[in-house]
PDB file of C-alpha atoms in Angstrom:
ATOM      1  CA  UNK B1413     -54.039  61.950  61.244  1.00 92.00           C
ATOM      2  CA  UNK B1414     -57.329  62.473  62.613  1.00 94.00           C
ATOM      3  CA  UNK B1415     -55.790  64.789  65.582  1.00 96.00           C
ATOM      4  CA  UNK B1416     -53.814  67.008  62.981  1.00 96.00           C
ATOM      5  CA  UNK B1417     -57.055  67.646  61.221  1.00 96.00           C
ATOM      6  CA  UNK B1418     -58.387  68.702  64.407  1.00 97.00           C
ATOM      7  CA  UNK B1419     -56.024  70.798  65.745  1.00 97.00           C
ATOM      8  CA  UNK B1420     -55.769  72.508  62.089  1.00 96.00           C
ATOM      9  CA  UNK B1421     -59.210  72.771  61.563  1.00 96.00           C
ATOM     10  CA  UNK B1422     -59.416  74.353  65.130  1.00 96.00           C
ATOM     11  CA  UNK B1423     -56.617  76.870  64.394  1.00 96.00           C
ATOM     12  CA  UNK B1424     -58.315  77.666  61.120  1.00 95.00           C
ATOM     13  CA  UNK B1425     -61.371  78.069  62.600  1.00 93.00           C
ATOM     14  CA  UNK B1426     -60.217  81.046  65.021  1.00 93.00           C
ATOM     15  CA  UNK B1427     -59.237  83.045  62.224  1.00 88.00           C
ATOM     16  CA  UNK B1428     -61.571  84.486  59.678  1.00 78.00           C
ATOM     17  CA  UNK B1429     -61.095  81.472  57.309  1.00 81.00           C
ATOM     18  CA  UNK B1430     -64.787  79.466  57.785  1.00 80.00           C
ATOM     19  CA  UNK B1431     -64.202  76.346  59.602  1.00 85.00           C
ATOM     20  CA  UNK B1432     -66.187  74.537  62.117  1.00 88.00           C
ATOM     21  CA  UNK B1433     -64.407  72.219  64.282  1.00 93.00           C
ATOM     22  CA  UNK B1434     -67.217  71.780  66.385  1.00 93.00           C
ATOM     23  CA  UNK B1435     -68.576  69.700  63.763  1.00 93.00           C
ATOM     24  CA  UNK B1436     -65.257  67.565  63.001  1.00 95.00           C
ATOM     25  CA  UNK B1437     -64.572  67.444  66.891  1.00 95.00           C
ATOM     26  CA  UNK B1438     -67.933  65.771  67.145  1.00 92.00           C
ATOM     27  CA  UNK B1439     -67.869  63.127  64.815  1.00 93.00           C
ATOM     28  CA  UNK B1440     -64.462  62.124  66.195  1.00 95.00           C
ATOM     29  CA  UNK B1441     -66.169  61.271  69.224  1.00 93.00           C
ATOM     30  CA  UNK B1442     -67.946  59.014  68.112  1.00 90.00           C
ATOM     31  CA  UNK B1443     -65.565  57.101  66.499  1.00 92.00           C
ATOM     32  CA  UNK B1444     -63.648  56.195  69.781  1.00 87.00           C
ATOM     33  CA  UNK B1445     -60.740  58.417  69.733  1.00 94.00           C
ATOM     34  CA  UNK B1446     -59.045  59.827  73.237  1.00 95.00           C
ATOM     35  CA  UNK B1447     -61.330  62.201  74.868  1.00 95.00           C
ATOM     36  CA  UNK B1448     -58.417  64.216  76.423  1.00 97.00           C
ATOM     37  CA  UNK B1449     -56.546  63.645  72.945  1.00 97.00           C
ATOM     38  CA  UNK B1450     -59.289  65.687  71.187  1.00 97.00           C
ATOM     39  CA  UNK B1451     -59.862  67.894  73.225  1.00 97.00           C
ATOM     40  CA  UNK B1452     -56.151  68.567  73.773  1.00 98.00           C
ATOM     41  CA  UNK B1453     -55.555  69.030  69.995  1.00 97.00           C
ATOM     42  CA  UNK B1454     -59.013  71.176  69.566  1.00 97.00           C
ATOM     43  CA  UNK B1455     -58.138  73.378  72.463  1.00 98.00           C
ATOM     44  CA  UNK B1456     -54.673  74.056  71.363  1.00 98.00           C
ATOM     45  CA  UNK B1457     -55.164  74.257  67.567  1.00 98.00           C
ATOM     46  CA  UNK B1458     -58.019  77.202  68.867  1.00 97.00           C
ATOM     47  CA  UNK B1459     -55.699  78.783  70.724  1.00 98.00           C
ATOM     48  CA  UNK B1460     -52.703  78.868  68.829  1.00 97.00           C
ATOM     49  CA  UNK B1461     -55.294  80.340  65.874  1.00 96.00           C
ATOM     50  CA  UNK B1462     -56.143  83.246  67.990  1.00 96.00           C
ATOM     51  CA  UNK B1463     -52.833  83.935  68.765  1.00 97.00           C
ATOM     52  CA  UNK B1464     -52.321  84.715  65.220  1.00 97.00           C
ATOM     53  CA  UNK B1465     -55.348  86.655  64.948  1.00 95.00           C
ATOM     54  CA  UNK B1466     -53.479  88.909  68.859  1.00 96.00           C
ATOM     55  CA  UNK B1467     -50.149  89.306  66.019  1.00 96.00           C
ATOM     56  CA  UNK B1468     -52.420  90.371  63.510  1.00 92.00           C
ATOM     57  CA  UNK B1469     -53.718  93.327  65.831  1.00 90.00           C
ATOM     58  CA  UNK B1470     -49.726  93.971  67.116  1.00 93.00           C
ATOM     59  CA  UNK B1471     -49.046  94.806  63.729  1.00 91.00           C
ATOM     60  CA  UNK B1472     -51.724  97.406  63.387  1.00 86.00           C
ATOM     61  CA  UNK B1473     -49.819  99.773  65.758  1.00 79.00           C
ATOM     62  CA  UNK B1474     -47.469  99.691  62.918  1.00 83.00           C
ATOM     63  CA  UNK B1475     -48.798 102.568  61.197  1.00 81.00           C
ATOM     64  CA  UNK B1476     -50.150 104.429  64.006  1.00 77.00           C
ATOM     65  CA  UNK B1477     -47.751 107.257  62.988  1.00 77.00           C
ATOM     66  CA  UNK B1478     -49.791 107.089  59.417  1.00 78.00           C
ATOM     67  CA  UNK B1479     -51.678 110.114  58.675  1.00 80.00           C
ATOM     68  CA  UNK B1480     -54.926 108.086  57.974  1.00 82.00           C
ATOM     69  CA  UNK B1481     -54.698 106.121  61.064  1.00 76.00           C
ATOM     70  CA  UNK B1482     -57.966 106.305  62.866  1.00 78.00           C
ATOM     71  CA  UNK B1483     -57.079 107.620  66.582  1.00 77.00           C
ATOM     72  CA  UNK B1484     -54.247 109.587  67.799  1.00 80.00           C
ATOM     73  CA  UNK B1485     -51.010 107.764  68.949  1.00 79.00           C
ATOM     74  CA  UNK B1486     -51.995 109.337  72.911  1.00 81.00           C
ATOM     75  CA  UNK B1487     -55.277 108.203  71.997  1.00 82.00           C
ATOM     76  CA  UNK B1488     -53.886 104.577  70.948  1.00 80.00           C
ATOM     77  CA  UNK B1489     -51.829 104.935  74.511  1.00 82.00           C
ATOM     78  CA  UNK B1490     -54.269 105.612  76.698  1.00 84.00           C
ATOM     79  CA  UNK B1491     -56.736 102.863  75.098  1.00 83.00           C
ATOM     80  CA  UNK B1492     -54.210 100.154  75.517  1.00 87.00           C
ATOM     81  CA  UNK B1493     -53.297 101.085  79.147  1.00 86.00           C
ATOM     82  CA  UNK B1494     -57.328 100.935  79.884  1.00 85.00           C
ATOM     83  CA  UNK B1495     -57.838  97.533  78.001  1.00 85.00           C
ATOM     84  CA  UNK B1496     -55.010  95.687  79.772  1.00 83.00           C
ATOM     85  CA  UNK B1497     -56.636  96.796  83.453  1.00 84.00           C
ATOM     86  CA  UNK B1498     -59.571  96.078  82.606  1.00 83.00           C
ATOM     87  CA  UNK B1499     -60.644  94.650  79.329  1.00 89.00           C
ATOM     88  CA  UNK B1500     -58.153  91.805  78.707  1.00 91.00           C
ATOM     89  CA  UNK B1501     -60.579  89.334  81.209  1.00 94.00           C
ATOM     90  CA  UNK B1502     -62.900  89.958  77.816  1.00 93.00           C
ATOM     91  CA  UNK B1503     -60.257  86.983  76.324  1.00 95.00           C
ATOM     92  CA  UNK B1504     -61.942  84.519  78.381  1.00 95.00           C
ATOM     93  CA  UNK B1505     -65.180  85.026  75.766  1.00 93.00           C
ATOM     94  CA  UNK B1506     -62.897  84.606  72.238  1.00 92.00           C
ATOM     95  CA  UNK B1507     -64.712  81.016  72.053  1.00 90.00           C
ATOM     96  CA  UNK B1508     -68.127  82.637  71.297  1.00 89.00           C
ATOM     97  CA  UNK B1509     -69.069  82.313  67.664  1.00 83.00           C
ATOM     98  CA  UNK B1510     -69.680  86.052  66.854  1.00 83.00           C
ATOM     99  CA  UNK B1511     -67.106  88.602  67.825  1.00 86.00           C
ATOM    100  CA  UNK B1512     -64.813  86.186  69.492  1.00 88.00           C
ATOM    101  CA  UNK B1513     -62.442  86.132  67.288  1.00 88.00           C
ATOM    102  CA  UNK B1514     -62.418  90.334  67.189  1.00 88.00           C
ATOM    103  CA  UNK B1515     -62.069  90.243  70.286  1.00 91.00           C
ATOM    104  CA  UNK B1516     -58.608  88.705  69.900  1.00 94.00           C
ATOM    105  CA  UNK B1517     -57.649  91.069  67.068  1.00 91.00           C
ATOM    106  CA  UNK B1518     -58.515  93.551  69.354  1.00 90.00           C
ATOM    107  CA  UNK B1519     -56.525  92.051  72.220  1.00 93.00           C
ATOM    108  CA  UNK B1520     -53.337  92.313  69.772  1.00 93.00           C
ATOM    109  CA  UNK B1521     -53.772  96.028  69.432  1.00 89.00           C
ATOM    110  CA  UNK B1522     -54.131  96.468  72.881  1.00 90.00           C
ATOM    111  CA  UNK B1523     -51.062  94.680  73.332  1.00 91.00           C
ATOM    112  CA  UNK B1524     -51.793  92.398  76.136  1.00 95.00           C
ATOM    113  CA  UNK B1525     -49.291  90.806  77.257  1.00 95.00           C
ATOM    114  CA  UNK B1526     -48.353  87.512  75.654  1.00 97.00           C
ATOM    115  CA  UNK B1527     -49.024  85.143  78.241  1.00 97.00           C
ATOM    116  CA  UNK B1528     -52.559  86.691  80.014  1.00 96.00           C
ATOM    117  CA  UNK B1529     -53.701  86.583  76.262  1.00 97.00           C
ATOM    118  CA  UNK B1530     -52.783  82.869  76.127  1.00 98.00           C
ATOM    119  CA  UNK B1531     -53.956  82.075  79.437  1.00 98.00           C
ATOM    120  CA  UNK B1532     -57.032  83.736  79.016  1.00 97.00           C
ATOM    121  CA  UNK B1533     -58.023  82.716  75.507  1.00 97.00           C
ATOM    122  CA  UNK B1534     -57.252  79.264  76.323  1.00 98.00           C
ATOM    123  CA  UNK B1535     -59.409  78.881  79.318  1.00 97.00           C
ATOM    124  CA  UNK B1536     -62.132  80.112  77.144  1.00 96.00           C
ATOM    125  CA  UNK B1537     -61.509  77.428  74.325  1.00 96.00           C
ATOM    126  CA  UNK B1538     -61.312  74.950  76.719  1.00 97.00           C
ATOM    127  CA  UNK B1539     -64.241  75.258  78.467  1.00 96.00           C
ATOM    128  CA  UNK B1540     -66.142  75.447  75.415  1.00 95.00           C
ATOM    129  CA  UNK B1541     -64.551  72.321  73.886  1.00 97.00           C
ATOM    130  CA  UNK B1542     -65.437  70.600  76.954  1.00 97.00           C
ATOM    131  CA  UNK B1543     -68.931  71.465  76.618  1.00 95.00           C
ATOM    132  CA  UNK B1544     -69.042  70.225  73.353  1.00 94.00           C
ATOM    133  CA  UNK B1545     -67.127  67.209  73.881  1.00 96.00           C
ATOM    134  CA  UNK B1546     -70.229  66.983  77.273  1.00 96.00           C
ATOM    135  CA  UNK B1547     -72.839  67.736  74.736  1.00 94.00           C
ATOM    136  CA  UNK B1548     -71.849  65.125  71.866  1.00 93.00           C
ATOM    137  CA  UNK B1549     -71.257  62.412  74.984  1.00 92.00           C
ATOM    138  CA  UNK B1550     -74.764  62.872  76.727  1.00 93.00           C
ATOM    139  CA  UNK B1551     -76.530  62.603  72.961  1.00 91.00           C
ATOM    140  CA  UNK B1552     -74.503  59.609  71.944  1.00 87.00           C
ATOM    141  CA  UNK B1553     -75.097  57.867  75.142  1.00 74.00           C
TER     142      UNK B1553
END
């Protein structure tokens, strides 16, 4: 039970819902669990939470033929063509607390391509929850 409230608290916690699983992830070290079980279940809960906030962005373009619509559909074009050669690699910093998770919104409207965005974002996550995981091990002893 204690990985499913991980992984959900991580999914919830890439999306604007306020969650910390930081916090949670912590306190489950310390109470013996598996390392690579946590920070399996963190990561992917993370991930999977971003990719919702990547279909969230998709479905912007929806109305990109809407008068009120912000930039022009060439506009739109030409922005997404620019992103995915050279702004998807910004994926790789979704884990930081403060525009992380725009940045996969934005990744959505860009429409990168399903698997960069996953590969990408969960590198990021990863890395981070392996920090942590570093971070709650070294002041534990």
């Amino acid at each position: 039970m204690a990985y499913l409230t991980l992984f959900l608290t991580a999914f919830a916690a890439a999306t604007l819902v306020p969650a910390y699983s930081e916090v949670l992830l912590g306190g489950l070290v310390t109470q013996n669990y598996s390392l690579w079980g946590l920070w399996a279940c963190a990561t992917a809960g993370n991930t999977l939470g971003s990719v919702l906030n990547g279909w969230i962005g998709r479905q912007v373009e929806r109305f990109r033929h809407k008068r009120w619509f912000p930039i022009s559909e060439k506009q739109l074009e030409s922005a997404q063509v620019r992103f995915n050669k050279y702004g998807q690699w910004s994926l790789l910093m979704a884990w930081l607390p403060i525009g992380g998770d725009a940045l996969t919104l934005i990744g959505g409207i860009m429409r990168v391509p399903w698997l960069n965005f996953i590969v990408l974002v969960a590198i990021g996550k990863g890395l981070r929850y392996a920090l942590v995981l570093w971070i709650v091990l070294e002041a534990t002893g």
